[in-house]
Short mmCIF file of N, CA and C in Angstrom, two decimals:
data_model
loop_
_atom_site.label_atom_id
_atom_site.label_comp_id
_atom_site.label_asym_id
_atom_site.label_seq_id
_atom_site.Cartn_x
_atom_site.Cartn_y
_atom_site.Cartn_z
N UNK C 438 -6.22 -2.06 -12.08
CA UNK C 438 -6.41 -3.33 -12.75
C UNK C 438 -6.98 -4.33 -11.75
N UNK C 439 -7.85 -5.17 -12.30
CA UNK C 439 -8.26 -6.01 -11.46
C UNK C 439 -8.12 -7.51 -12.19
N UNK C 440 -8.02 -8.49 -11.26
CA UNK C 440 -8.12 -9.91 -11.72
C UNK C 440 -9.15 -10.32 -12.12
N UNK C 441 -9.01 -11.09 -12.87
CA UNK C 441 -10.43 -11.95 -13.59
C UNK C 441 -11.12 -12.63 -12.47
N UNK C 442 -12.31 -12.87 -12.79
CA UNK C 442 -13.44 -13.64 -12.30
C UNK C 442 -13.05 -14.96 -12.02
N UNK C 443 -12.47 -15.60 -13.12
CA UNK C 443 -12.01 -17.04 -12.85
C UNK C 443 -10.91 -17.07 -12.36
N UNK C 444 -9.39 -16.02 -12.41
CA UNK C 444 -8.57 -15.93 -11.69
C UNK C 444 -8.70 -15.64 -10.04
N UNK C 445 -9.69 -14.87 -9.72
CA UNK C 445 -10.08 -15.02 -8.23
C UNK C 445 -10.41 -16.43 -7.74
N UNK C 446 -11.10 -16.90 -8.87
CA UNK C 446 -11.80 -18.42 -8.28
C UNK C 446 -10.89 -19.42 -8.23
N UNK C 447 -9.67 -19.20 -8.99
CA UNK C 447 -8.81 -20.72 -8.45
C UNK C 447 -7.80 -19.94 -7.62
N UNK C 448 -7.50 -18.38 -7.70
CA UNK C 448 -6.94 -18.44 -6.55
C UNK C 448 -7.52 -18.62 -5.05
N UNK C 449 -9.17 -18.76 -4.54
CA UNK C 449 -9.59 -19.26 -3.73
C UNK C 449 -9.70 -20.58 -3.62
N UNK C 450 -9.98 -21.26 -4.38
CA UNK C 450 -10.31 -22.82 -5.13
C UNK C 450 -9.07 -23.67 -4.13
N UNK C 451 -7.73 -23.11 -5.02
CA UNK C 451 -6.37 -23.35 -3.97
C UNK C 451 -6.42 -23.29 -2.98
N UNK C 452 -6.59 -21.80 -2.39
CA UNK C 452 -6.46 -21.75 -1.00
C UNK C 452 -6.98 -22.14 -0.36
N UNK C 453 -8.37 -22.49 -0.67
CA UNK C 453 -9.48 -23.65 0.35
C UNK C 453 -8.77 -25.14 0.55
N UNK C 454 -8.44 -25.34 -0.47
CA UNK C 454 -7.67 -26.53 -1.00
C UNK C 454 -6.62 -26.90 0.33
N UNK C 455 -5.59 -26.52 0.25
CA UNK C 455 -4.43 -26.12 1.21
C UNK C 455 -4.85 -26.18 2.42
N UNK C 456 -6.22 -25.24 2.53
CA UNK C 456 -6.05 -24.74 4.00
C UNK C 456 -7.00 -26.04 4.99
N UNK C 457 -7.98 -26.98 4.13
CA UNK C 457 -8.44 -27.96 4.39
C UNK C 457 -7.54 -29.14 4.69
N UNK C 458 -7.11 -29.48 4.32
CA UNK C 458 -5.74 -30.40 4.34
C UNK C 458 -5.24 -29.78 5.34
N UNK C 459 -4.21 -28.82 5.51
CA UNK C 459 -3.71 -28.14 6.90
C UNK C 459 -4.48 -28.64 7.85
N UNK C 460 -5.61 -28.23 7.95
CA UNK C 460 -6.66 -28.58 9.05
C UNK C 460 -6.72 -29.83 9.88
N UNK C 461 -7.21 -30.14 8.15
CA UNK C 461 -6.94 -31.82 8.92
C UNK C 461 -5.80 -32.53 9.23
N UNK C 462 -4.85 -32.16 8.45
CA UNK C 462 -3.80 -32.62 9.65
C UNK C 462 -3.64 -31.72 11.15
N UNK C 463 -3.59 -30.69 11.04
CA UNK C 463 -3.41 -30.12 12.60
C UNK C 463 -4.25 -30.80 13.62
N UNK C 464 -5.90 -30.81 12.84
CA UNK C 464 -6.86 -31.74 13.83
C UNK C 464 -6.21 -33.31 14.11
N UNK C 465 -5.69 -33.95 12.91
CA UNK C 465 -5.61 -35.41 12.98
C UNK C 465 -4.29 -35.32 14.53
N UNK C 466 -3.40 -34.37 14.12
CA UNK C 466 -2.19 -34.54 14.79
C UNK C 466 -2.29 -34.15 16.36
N UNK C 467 -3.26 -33.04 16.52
CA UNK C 467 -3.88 -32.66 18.10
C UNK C 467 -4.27 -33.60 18.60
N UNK C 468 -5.41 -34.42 17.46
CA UNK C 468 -6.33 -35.30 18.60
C UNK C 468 -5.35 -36.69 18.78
N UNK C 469 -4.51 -36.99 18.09
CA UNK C 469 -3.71 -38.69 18.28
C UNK C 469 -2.41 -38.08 19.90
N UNK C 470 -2.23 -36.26 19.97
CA UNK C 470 -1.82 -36.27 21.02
C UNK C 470 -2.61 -36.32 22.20
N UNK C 471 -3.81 -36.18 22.04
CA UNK C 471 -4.81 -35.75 23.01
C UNK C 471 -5.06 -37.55 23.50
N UNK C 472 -5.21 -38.08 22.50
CA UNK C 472 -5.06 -39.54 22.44
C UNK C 472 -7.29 -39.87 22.88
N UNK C 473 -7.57 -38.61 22.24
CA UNK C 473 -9.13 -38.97 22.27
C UNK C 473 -9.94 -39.77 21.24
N UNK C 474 -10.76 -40.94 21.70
CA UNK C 474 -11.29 -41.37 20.63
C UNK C 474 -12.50 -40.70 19.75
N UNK C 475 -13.00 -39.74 19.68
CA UNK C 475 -13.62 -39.65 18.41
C UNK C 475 -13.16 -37.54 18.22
N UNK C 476 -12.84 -37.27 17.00
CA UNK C 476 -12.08 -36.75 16.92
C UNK C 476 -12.77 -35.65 15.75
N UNK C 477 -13.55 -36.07 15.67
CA UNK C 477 -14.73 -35.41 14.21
C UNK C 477 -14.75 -33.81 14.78
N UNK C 478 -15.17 -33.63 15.46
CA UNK C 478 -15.66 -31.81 16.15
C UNK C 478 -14.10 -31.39 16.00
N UNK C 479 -13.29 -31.88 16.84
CA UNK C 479 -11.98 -30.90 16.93
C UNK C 479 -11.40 -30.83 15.61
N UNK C 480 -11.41 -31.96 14.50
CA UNK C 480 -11.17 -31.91 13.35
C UNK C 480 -12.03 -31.02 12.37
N UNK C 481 -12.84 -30.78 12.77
CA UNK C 481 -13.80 -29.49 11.64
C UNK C 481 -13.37 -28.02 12.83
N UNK C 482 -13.01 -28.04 13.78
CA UNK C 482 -12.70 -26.81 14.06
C UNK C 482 -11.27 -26.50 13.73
N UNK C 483 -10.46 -27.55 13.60
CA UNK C 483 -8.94 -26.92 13.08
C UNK C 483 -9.48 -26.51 11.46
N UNK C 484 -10.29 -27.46 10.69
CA UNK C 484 -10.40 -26.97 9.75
C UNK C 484 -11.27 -25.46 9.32
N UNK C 485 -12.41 -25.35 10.31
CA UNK C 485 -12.91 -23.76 9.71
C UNK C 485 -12.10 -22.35 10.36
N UNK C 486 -11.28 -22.92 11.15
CA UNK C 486 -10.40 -22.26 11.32
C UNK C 486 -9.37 -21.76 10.83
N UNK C 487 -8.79 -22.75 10.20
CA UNK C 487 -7.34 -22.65 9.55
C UNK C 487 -8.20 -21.92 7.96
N UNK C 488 -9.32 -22.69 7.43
CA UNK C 488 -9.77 -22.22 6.46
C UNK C 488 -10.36 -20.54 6.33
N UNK C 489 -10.87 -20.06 7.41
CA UNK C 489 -11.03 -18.83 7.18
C UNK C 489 -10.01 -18.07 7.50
N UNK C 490 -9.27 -18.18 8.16
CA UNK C 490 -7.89 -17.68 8.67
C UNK C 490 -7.08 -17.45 7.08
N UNK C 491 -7.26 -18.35 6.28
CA UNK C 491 -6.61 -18.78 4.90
C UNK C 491 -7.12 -17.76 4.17
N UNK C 492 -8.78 -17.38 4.11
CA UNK C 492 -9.28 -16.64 3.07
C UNK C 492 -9.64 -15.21 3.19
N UNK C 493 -9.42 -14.79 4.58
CA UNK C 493 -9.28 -13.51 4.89
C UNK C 493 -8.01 -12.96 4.58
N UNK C 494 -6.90 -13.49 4.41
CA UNK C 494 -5.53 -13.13 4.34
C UNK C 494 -5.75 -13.24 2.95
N UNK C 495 -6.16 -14.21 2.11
CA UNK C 495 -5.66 -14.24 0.92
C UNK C 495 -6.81 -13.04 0.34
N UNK C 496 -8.02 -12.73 0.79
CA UNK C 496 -8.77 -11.40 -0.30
C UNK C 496 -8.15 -10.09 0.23
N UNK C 497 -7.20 -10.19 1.57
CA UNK C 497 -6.35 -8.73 1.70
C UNK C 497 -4.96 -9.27 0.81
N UNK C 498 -4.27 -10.04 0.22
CA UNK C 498 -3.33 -9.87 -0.80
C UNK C 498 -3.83 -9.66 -1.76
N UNK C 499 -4.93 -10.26 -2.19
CA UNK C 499 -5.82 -10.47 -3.12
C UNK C 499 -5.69 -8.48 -4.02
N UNK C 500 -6.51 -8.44 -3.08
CA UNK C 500 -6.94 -6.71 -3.22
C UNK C 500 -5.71 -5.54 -3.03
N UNK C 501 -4.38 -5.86 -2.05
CA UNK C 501 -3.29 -5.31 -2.26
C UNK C 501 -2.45 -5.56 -3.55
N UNK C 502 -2.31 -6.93 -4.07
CA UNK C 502 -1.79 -6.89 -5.43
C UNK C 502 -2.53 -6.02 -6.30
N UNK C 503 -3.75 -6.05 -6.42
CA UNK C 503 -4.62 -5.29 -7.30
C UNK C 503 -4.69 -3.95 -7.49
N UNK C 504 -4.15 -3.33 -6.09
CA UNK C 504 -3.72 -1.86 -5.99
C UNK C 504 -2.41 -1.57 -6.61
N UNK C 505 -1.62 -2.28 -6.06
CA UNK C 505 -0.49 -2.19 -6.13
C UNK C 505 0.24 -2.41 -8.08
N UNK C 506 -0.42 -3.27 -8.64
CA UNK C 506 -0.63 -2.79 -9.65
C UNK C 506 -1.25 -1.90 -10.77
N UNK C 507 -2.21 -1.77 -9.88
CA UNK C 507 -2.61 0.06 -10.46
C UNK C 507 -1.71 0.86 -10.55
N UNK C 508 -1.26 1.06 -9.29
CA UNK C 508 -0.43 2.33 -9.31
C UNK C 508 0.83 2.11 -9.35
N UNK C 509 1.09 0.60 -9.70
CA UNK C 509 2.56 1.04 -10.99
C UNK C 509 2.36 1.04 -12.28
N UNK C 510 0.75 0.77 -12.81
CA UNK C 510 1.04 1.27 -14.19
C UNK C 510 0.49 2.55 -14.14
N UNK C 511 0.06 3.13 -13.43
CA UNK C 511 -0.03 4.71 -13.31
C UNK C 511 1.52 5.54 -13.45
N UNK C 512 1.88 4.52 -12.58
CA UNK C 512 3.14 5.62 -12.61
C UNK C 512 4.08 5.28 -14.09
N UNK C 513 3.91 3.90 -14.45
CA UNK C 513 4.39 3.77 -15.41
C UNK C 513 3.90 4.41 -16.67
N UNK C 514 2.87 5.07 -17.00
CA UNK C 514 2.11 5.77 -17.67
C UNK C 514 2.37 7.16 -17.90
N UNK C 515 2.79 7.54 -16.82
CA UNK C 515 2.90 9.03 -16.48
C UNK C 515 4.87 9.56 -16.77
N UNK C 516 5.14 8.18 -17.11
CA UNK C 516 6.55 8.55 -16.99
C UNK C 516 6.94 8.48 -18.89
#
């Protein structure tokens, strides 16, 4: 079984969501310790960071739920 087309898309939609915000706070909160004034670069690197970090993990759950319900309605099938 696989997820829908639009169910993939807001479960990425979210997770971009989340993982942008994360970012920017981790960036906002690094650079006010760093106590540097301009803060733009380190703030887009917490964010494509944290963001792909976010969406590689979520298309390997992504694709393990998807198995993983295969083959319990296989087995549920067979029983």
């Amino acid at each position: 079984m696989r997820f829908s087309n639009k169910t993939r898309f807001l479960i990425y939609i979210t997770v971009l969501i989340f993982s942008t915000y994360i970012g920017y706070l981790l960036g906002n909160a690094f650079c006010i310790a760093d106590s540097k004034p301009n803060c733009l670069t380190d703030i887009l690197i917490y964010i494509s960071i944290v963001c792909l970090s976010s969406l590689i993990g979520t298309y390997v759950l992504v694709n393990l739920s998807e198995k993983s319900i295969t083959e319990w309605n296989q087995d549920l099938e067979e029983e």
